[in-house]
Coordinates of C-alpha atoms in Angstrom, one line a residue:
M1 CA 83.3 -89.8 101.5
T2 CA 81.4 -93.2 101.1
H3 CA 78.7 -91.1 99.3
V4 CA 81.2 -89.6 96.9
L5 CA 82.5 -93.1 96.4
R6 CA 79.2 -94.4 95.4
Q7 CA 78.7 -91.6 93.2
A8 CA 81.9 -92.1 91.4
A9 CA 81.2 -96.0 91.2
L10 CA 78.0 -95.3 89.4
M11 CA 79.8 -93.2 86.8
L12 CA 82.1 -96.1 85.9
A13 CA 80.8 -98.5 83.0
G14 CA 81.7 -102.1 83.6
G15 CA 84.4 -103.7 81.6
L16 CA 87.0 -106.7 81.6
A17 CA 89.4 -108.2 79.2
L18 CA 89.4 -111.6 77.6
S19 CA 92.8 -111.4 75.7
L20 CA 95.7 -112.8 77.9
A21 CA 98.4 -112.1 75.1
Q22 CA 101.9 -110.7 76.0
L23 CA 101.9 -107.0 75.6
P24 CA 104.1 -105.8 72.7
S25 CA 104.2 -102.1 73.4
A26 CA 103.4 -99.5 76.2
H27 CA 99.7 -100.1 75.8
A28 CA 97.5 -102.9 77.4
G29 CA 95.7 -103.9 74.1
K30 CA 91.9 -103.3 73.5
V31 CA 89.9 -105.2 76.0
Q32 CA 86.2 -106.2 75.5
P33 CA 83.6 -104.7 77.8
V34 CA 81.4 -106.8 79.7
T35 CA 78.0 -106.3 81.6
T36 CA 78.1 -109.1 84.3
Y37 CA 80.7 -110.0 86.8
Q38 CA 81.6 -113.4 88.2
L39 CA 82.0 -114.0 91.9
G40 CA 82.2 -117.6 91.8
V41 CA 81.5 -120.2 94.8
R42 CA 84.0 -118.7 97.4
P43 CA 81.7 -116.0 98.9
M44 CA 79.1 -118.6 99.5
Y45 CA 81.7 -120.9 101.0
L46 CA 82.7 -118.3 103.4
V47 CA 79.1 -117.3 104.2
D48 CA 78.3 -120.8 105.1
Q49 CA 81.1 -120.7 107.7
V50 CA 80.1 -117.6 109.4
P51 CA 79.5 -118.3 113.2
D52 CA 77.1 -115.3 113.8
K53 CA 73.8 -116.4 112.7
D54 CA 72.4 -113.0 112.3
L55 CA 75.1 -112.0 109.9
K56 CA 75.0 -115.5 108.1
Q57 CA 71.3 -115.1 107.5
R58 CA 71.9 -111.4 106.3
L59 CA 74.6 -112.5 103.8
K60 CA 72.8 -115.7 102.7
A61 CA 69.6 -113.4 101.6
C62 CA 71.9 -112.0 98.8
E63 CA 73.1 -115.2 97.2
N64 CA 70.9 -114.5 94.1
I65 CA 71.6 -110.8 93.9
P66 CA 73.2 -110.0 90.6
A67 CA 76.9 -108.8 91.0
T68 CA 77.9 -105.2 90.5
K69 CA 81.2 -103.4 90.7
S70 CA 81.7 -101.5 93.8
Q71 CA 84.7 -99.1 94.9
F72 CA 84.3 -100.5 98.2
S73 CA 86.0 -103.6 96.7
I74 CA 89.8 -102.9 96.3
S75 CA 92.0 -105.1 94.3
H76 CA 95.1 -105.8 96.2
R77 CA 97.9 -106.7 93.9
G78 CA 95.1 -107.9 91.2
A79 CA 93.7 -111.2 92.6
A80 CA 96.7 -112.6 94.4
M81 CA 95.2 -115.4 96.2
Q82 CA 95.2 -117.5 92.8
F83 CA 96.9 -115.5 90.2
P84 CA 100.4 -114.0 89.9
E85 CA 100.6 -110.6 91.6
H86 CA 100.6 -107.6 89.4
T87 CA 100.1 -109.2 86.3
K88 CA 97.8 -108.4 83.3
E89 CA 95.9 -111.8 84.2
G90 CA 95.4 -110.9 87.8
Y91 CA 94.3 -107.4 87.2
M92 CA 91.6 -108.6 84.8
A93 CA 90.7 -111.4 87.3
A94 CA 90.0 -108.4 90.0
A95 CA 87.9 -106.7 87.2
R96 CA 85.7 -109.6 86.8
Q97 CA 85.3 -109.9 90.2
G98 CA 83.8 -106.5 90.6
A99 CA 86.7 -104.6 92.3
G100 CA 85.9 -100.9 91.7
V101 CA 89.6 -100.0 92.4
I102 CA 92.8 -101.8 91.3
E103 CA 96.3 -101.3 92.8
C104 CA 99.6 -101.1 91.0
D105 CA 102.4 -101.2 93.5
V106 CA 105.0 -98.9 91.7
T107 CA 108.8 -99.1 91.5
F108 CA 111.4 -98.4 89.0
T109 CA 113.9 -100.0 86.8
K110 CA 117.6 -99.5 86.1
D111 CA 116.7 -96.9 83.4
R112 CA 114.1 -95.3 85.6
E113 CA 110.9 -96.7 84.1
L114 CA 108.0 -97.2 86.5
V115 CA 106.7 -100.7 86.7
C116 CA 104.2 -102.6 88.7
R117 CA 105.9 -104.7 91.6
H118 CA 105.0 -105.0 95.1
S119 CA 108.7 -104.5 96.2
Q120 CA 111.9 -103.3 94.2
C121 CA 113.8 -106.5 95.2
D122 CA 111.0 -109.2 94.9
L123 CA 111.8 -110.4 91.6
A124 CA 113.4 -113.9 92.5
Q125 CA 110.4 -114.7 94.5
T126 CA 107.3 -113.2 92.0
T127 CA 108.8 -114.1 88.6
N128 CA 110.9 -116.7 86.7
I129 CA 114.1 -114.4 86.5
L130 CA 116.2 -116.9 88.2
S131 CA 115.3 -119.4 85.2
I132 CA 116.7 -116.8 82.6
P133 CA 120.5 -117.1 82.8
D134 CA 121.6 -113.7 81.4
L135 CA 119.0 -111.8 83.5
A136 CA 119.8 -113.9 86.6
A137 CA 123.4 -113.1 86.2
K138 CA 122.2 -109.4 86.7
C139 CA 120.7 -109.9 90.1
S140 CA 121.9 -108.0 93.1
V141 CA 122.5 -111.1 94.9
P142 CA 122.7 -114.4 92.9
F143 CA 121.0 -117.6 93.9
S144 CA 122.8 -119.4 96.7
P145 CA 121.6 -122.8 97.7
A146 CA 120.8 -123.9 101.2
D147 CA 123.2 -126.0 103.1
P148 CA 121.8 -128.4 105.4
A149 CA 124.9 -129.1 107.2
T150 CA 125.1 -125.5 108.4
G151 CA 121.4 -124.7 108.4
K152 CA 121.9 -122.0 106.0
Q153 CA 118.9 -121.4 103.9
A154 CA 118.5 -120.5 100.2
T155 CA 118.5 -117.0 99.0
A156 CA 118.6 -114.7 96.0
T157 CA 117.8 -111.0 95.6
C158 CA 116.9 -109.7 92.3
C159 CA 115.6 -106.0 91.8
T160 CA 113.9 -104.3 89.3
S161 CA 116.6 -101.7 89.5
D162 CA 118.9 -104.6 88.3
L163 CA 117.2 -104.6 84.8
S164 CA 116.3 -102.2 82.2
V165 CA 112.5 -101.9 81.5
S166 CA 113.0 -104.1 78.3
E167 CA 114.7 -106.7 80.3
F168 CA 111.9 -106.5 83.0
K169 CA 109.4 -107.2 80.1
R170 CA 111.0 -110.6 79.5
L171 CA 110.1 -112.0 82.8
M172 CA 106.9 -113.7 83.5
G173 CA 105.1 -113.6 86.8
K174 CA 104.8 -116.5 89.2
M175 CA 103.0 -117.0 92.5
E176 CA 104.7 -115.2 95.2
G177 CA 106.9 -117.6 97.2
A178 CA 110.3 -119.3 97.5
N179 CA 111.5 -122.4 99.0
P180 CA 114.3 -121.7 101.7
N181 CA 115.3 -125.3 101.8
A182 CA 116.3 -125.4 98.0
T183 CA 119.4 -126.7 96.7
S184 CA 118.6 -125.8 93.1
V185 CA 117.0 -122.9 91.0
A186 CA 113.9 -125.1 90.2
E187 CA 113.2 -126.0 93.8
Y188 CA 114.0 -122.5 95.0
M189 CA 111.0 -121.2 92.7
K190 CA 108.4 -123.7 93.9
G191 CA 107.6 -121.9 97.0
T192 CA 103.7 -121.5 96.5
P193 CA 102.0 -121.7 99.8
N194 CA 99.7 -124.7 100.1
W195 CA 96.7 -123.0 100.4
R196 CA 97.3 -120.9 97.2
T197 CA 97.4 -122.5 93.7
D198 CA 99.7 -122.4 90.8
A199 CA 96.5 -123.3 88.4
Y200 CA 96.5 -119.8 86.8
A201 CA 100.5 -119.5 86.7
A202 CA 100.9 -120.8 83.2
T203 CA 101.0 -117.0 82.0
G204 CA 101.8 -113.9 84.1
T205 CA 102.1 -110.9 81.9
L206 CA 104.2 -108.2 83.7
M207 CA 103.3 -104.6 83.4
T208 CA 104.8 -101.2 83.3
L209 CA 102.8 -98.4 85.0
A210 CA 101.7 -96.9 82.0
E211 CA 100.5 -100.5 80.6
A212 CA 98.6 -100.8 83.7
I213 CA 97.0 -97.4 83.7
E214 CA 95.9 -98.1 79.8
L215 CA 94.3 -101.2 80.9
F216 CA 92.6 -99.5 84.0
K217 CA 91.2 -97.0 81.9
Q218 CA 89.7 -99.4 79.3
L219 CA 88.5 -101.2 82.4
K220 CA 86.8 -98.1 83.7
V221 CA 88.2 -98.8 87.2
D222 CA 89.7 -96.2 89.6
M223 CA 93.4 -96.8 90.2
T224 CA 95.2 -96.9 93.5
P225 CA 99.2 -96.7 92.6
E226 CA 101.4 -97.2 95.9
L227 CA 104.9 -95.6 95.9
K228 CA 107.2 -98.4 97.0
A229 CA 110.1 -97.5 99.1
A230 CA 113.2 -97.8 97.1
S231 CA 115.6 -100.7 97.9
V232 CA 118.5 -98.8 96.3
P233 CA 120.0 -95.4 98.0
M234 CA 118.0 -92.4 97.2
P235 CA 119.1 -89.9 95.3
Y236 CA 119.3 -93.0 92.7
Q237 CA 122.1 -92.4 90.0
G238 CA 123.0 -89.2 91.9
D239 CA 119.9 -87.3 90.9
Y240 CA 116.6 -89.3 91.0
T241 CA 115.2 -87.9 94.4
Q242 CA 112.5 -89.2 96.5
E243 CA 110.4 -86.1 95.4
K244 CA 111.3 -86.6 91.6
Y245 CA 110.1 -90.4 92.0
A246 CA 106.9 -89.3 93.6
Q247 CA 106.2 -86.7 90.8
A248 CA 107.0 -89.3 88.1
M249 CA 104.3 -91.5 89.4
I250 CA 101.9 -88.6 89.4
D251 CA 103.2 -87.5 86.1
A252 CA 102.4 -90.8 84.7
F253 CA 98.4 -90.5 85.2
K254 CA 98.5 -86.9 84.1
N255 CA 100.2 -87.9 80.9
A256 CA 97.5 -90.6 80.4
G257 CA 94.8 -88.1 80.9
V258 CA 93.4 -89.9 84.0
P259 CA 91.4 -87.4 86.2
A260 CA 92.9 -86.8 89.4
K261 CA 89.4 -88.1 91.1
R262 CA 89.9 -91.4 89.8
V263 CA 93.6 -92.0 91.5
W264 CA 94.1 -92.9 95.0
A265 CA 97.8 -92.2 95.3
Q266 CA 99.2 -94.2 98.3
S267 CA 102.7 -94.5 100.3
F268 CA 103.7 -95.9 103.7
N269 CA 106.0 -92.6 103.7
I270 CA 103.9 -89.7 105.0
N271 CA 106.2 -87.2 103.2
D272 CA 105.1 -88.5 100.0
N273 CA 101.5 -87.5 101.0
Y274 CA 102.7 -84.2 102.0
Y275 CA 104.7 -83.8 98.7
W276 CA 101.5 -84.5 96.7
L277 CA 99.6 -82.3 99.0
Q278 CA 101.8 -79.4 98.2
H279 CA 102.9 -80.1 94.5
E280 CA 99.8 -82.0 93.3
P281 CA 96.9 -80.9 95.5
D282 CA 94.2 -82.4 93.1
F283 CA 96.0 -85.9 93.5
G284 CA 97.2 -85.1 97.1
K285 CA 93.5 -84.5 98.6
Q286 CA 92.6 -88.0 97.7
S287 CA 96.0 -89.7 98.5
V288 CA 96.0 -92.4 101.1
A289 CA 98.6 -92.4 104.0
L290 CA 99.3 -96.2 104.6
I291 CA 100.1 -96.8 108.3
P292 CA 103.4 -98.7 108.9
V293 CA 102.6 -100.6 112.1
D294 CA 103.5 -104.1 112.3
T295 CA 103.1 -104.7 116.3
P296 CA 100.8 -103.4 118.8
D297 CA 103.7 -101.2 120.5
Q298 CA 104.1 -99.1 117.2
V299 CA 100.2 -98.2 117.3
P300 CA 100.5 -95.1 120.0
A301 CA 102.9 -93.4 117.9
A302 CA 100.6 -93.7 114.9
K303 CA 98.0 -92.7 116.9
A304 CA 99.9 -89.5 118.0
L305 CA 100.6 -88.5 114.5
L306 CA 96.8 -88.2 113.4
P307 CA 96.4 -84.6 114.4
E308 CA 99.6 -83.3 112.5
M309 CA 98.5 -85.4 109.3
A310 CA 94.9 -84.0 109.4
A311 CA 96.2 -80.4 109.8
K312 CA 98.5 -81.0 106.7
G313 CA 95.6 -82.1 104.8
V314 CA 95.7 -86.0 104.8
K315 CA 92.0 -87.2 104.6
I316 CA 92.6 -91.0 104.3
V317 CA 94.6 -93.3 106.5
A318 CA 94.8 -97.1 105.4
P319 CA 96.0 -99.4 108.6
P320 CA 96.0 -103.2 108.5
I321 CA 93.0 -104.8 109.5
W322 CA 94.3 -105.8 113.0
A323 CA 95.1 -102.2 114.0
L324 CA 91.4 -101.3 113.6
L325 CA 90.1 -104.3 115.4
A326 CA 90.0 -105.2 119.3
L327 CA 88.1 -107.5 121.4
D328 CA 85.3 -106.4 123.9
K329 CA 84.9 -107.9 127.4
K330 CA 82.8 -110.9 125.9
G331 CA 85.5 -111.7 123.3
K332 CA 83.7 -110.4 120.6
M333 CA 85.4 -108.1 117.6
V334 CA 84.7 -104.4 117.8
G335 CA 86.7 -101.1 116.6
S336 CA 89.9 -100.5 117.9
D337 CA 90.9 -97.3 119.8
Y338 CA 93.2 -96.3 116.8
A339 CA 90.0 -96.7 114.5
Y340 CA 88.0 -94.2 116.6
A341 CA 90.7 -91.8 116.8
A342 CA 91.4 -91.7 113.3
R343 CA 87.6 -91.2 112.8
N344 CA 87.8 -88.4 115.5
A345 CA 90.4 -86.7 113.6
G346 CA 88.1 -86.5 110.5
M347 CA 89.9 -89.2 108.6
N348 CA 88.3 -91.7 106.3
I349 CA 89.6 -95.2 106.6
I350 CA 90.5 -98.0 104.1
S351 CA 92.1 -101.3 105.3
W352 CA 94.3 -104.2 104.1
S353 CA 94.3 -107.1 103.2
L354 CA 91.4 -109.5 103.5
E355 CA 92.0 -113.2 102.1
R356 CA 95.8 -112.9 102.9
S357 CA 95.7 -115.2 105.8
G358 CA 94.9 -118.5 104.3
P359 CA 92.0 -120.7 105.8
L360 CA 91.9 -118.6 109.2
T361 CA 92.1 -122.0 111.1
D362 CA 95.3 -120.8 113.1
G363 CA 93.9 -117.5 114.4
G364 CA 94.7 -115.5 111.3
G365 CA 98.3 -114.5 111.9
Y366 CA 99.6 -111.0 111.2
Y367 CA 96.3 -109.6 109.9
F368 CA 94.2 -110.6 112.8
Q369 CA 96.8 -110.6 115.7
S370 CA 94.6 -108.2 117.6
V371 CA 91.8 -110.6 117.7
T372 CA 93.2 -113.9 117.3
P373 CA 91.0 -115.7 120.2
A374 CA 87.9 -114.9 118.1
V375 CA 89.1 -116.1 114.9
K376 CA 87.9 -119.5 114.5
G377 CA 87.8 -120.4 110.7
P378 CA 87.0 -119.2 107.2
G379 CA 83.8 -117.4 108.0
D380 CA 85.5 -114.7 110.1
Y381 CA 86.6 -113.1 107.0
Y382 CA 83.1 -111.7 107.0
T383 CA 83.0 -111.3 110.8
A384 CA 86.0 -109.0 110.6
L385 CA 84.7 -107.1 107.6
D386 CA 81.2 -106.6 109.1
V387 CA 82.7 -105.3 112.1
L388 CA 85.2 -102.9 109.9
A389 CA 82.2 -101.8 107.7
N390 CA 79.8 -101.0 110.3
D391 CA 81.6 -100.2 113.6
V392 CA 84.7 -98.6 112.1
G393 CA 82.8 -97.2 109.0
I394 CA 85.8 -98.1 106.5
I395 CA 85.2 -96.8 102.9
G396 CA 87.0 -99.5 101.3
M397 CA 88.9 -102.8 101.8
F398 CA 91.8 -104.3 100.1
S399 CA 91.5 -108.0 99.2
D400 CA 93.6 -110.8 97.4
W401 CA 90.3 -112.2 96.1
P402 CA 88.0 -109.0 95.6
A403 CA 85.0 -111.3 95.1
T404 CA 84.7 -111.9 98.5
V405 CA 84.5 -108.1 99.3
T406 CA 82.2 -107.4 96.2
Y407 CA 79.7 -109.9 97.5
Y408 CA 79.6 -108.1 100.8
A409 CA 79.6 -104.6 99.2
N410 CA 76.4 -105.7 97.0
C411 CA 74.7 -107.4 100.0
T412 CA 75.1 -104.2 102.0
G413 CA 74.6 -101.5 99.5
R414 CA 78.3 -100.2 99.6

């Protein structure tokens, strides 16, 4: 499969956009192609921190290699470490960093238009909706301030399904976060983690799926839409079933003339993958089954499901980083039992999400929970990626900062 991905990548011409203007219609607007990619200083900063001398030497040797686009480098929500997620600006930053595949998480509005958001009900944390009175009034749960006397935290729940698509397009993306101790809307919206930045949040152009597809076509990248779980009861409005929702996402790519081989449809709901395999086999055979494991006790059940998934035609699984890693007797990172079970079941593997854990000075949190004792600092992003690439044999890595993965891919021929 890796060979197939490389062949597909070679067929794609490099491109990116310079315009950051708000989109007035259902199209992304023309973008100007470029021939060079910009990885910046972060990859070498991480290389300088790599603890393994051999790996550091191998990666440092590639410092002056011209960057190229790679399908091994998959954009997670755009370039969400520094840009508001699922915005035009973030997507173009990912393209500039050589991501060969870009993600649009897909959910729907009140009028059933498909839009790019990580969660149906994350608008209070990822957009400026609370600062727009008439739209804030439509939120499922209005803003409620924190009460220090009782310990109550500030809350708000605002969903895409609360808005029409035209109302959705009035919003601007912001860096993900919220201040739980806020006593005002302004304070609540200032929740960016201290290891991220608001330096690129002055603009944040939200996108419908149709707009994102048009942009990705012009950028000549592959596309990985994720069908997000609905936060409203399904069927929605009486007749919008999960199956219609899953079909609508695929129809958006068919209507835009995107070949199935350029689309890596994803879902955490395995029944969506099964639906695509049955009803849209050209798309289904390249669909990605995201593995919903949050803690180690959930892994055995996920492992036990692999034979059934393989028998029904699923060819790609995507677990979180930690589920693919373990520690050997010497305390070094190695592939996990789940990783090898997936390979033995004939699966290809993608993983998520690099550069989502901050500076890695605290063991890495959720994404490194299986190997915490081995995680000492920023360079271990590359320690983990090298194990995943070589020992586990992943075919792609989602990253909040695609340049990190692009550098590794360019250096190792992926």
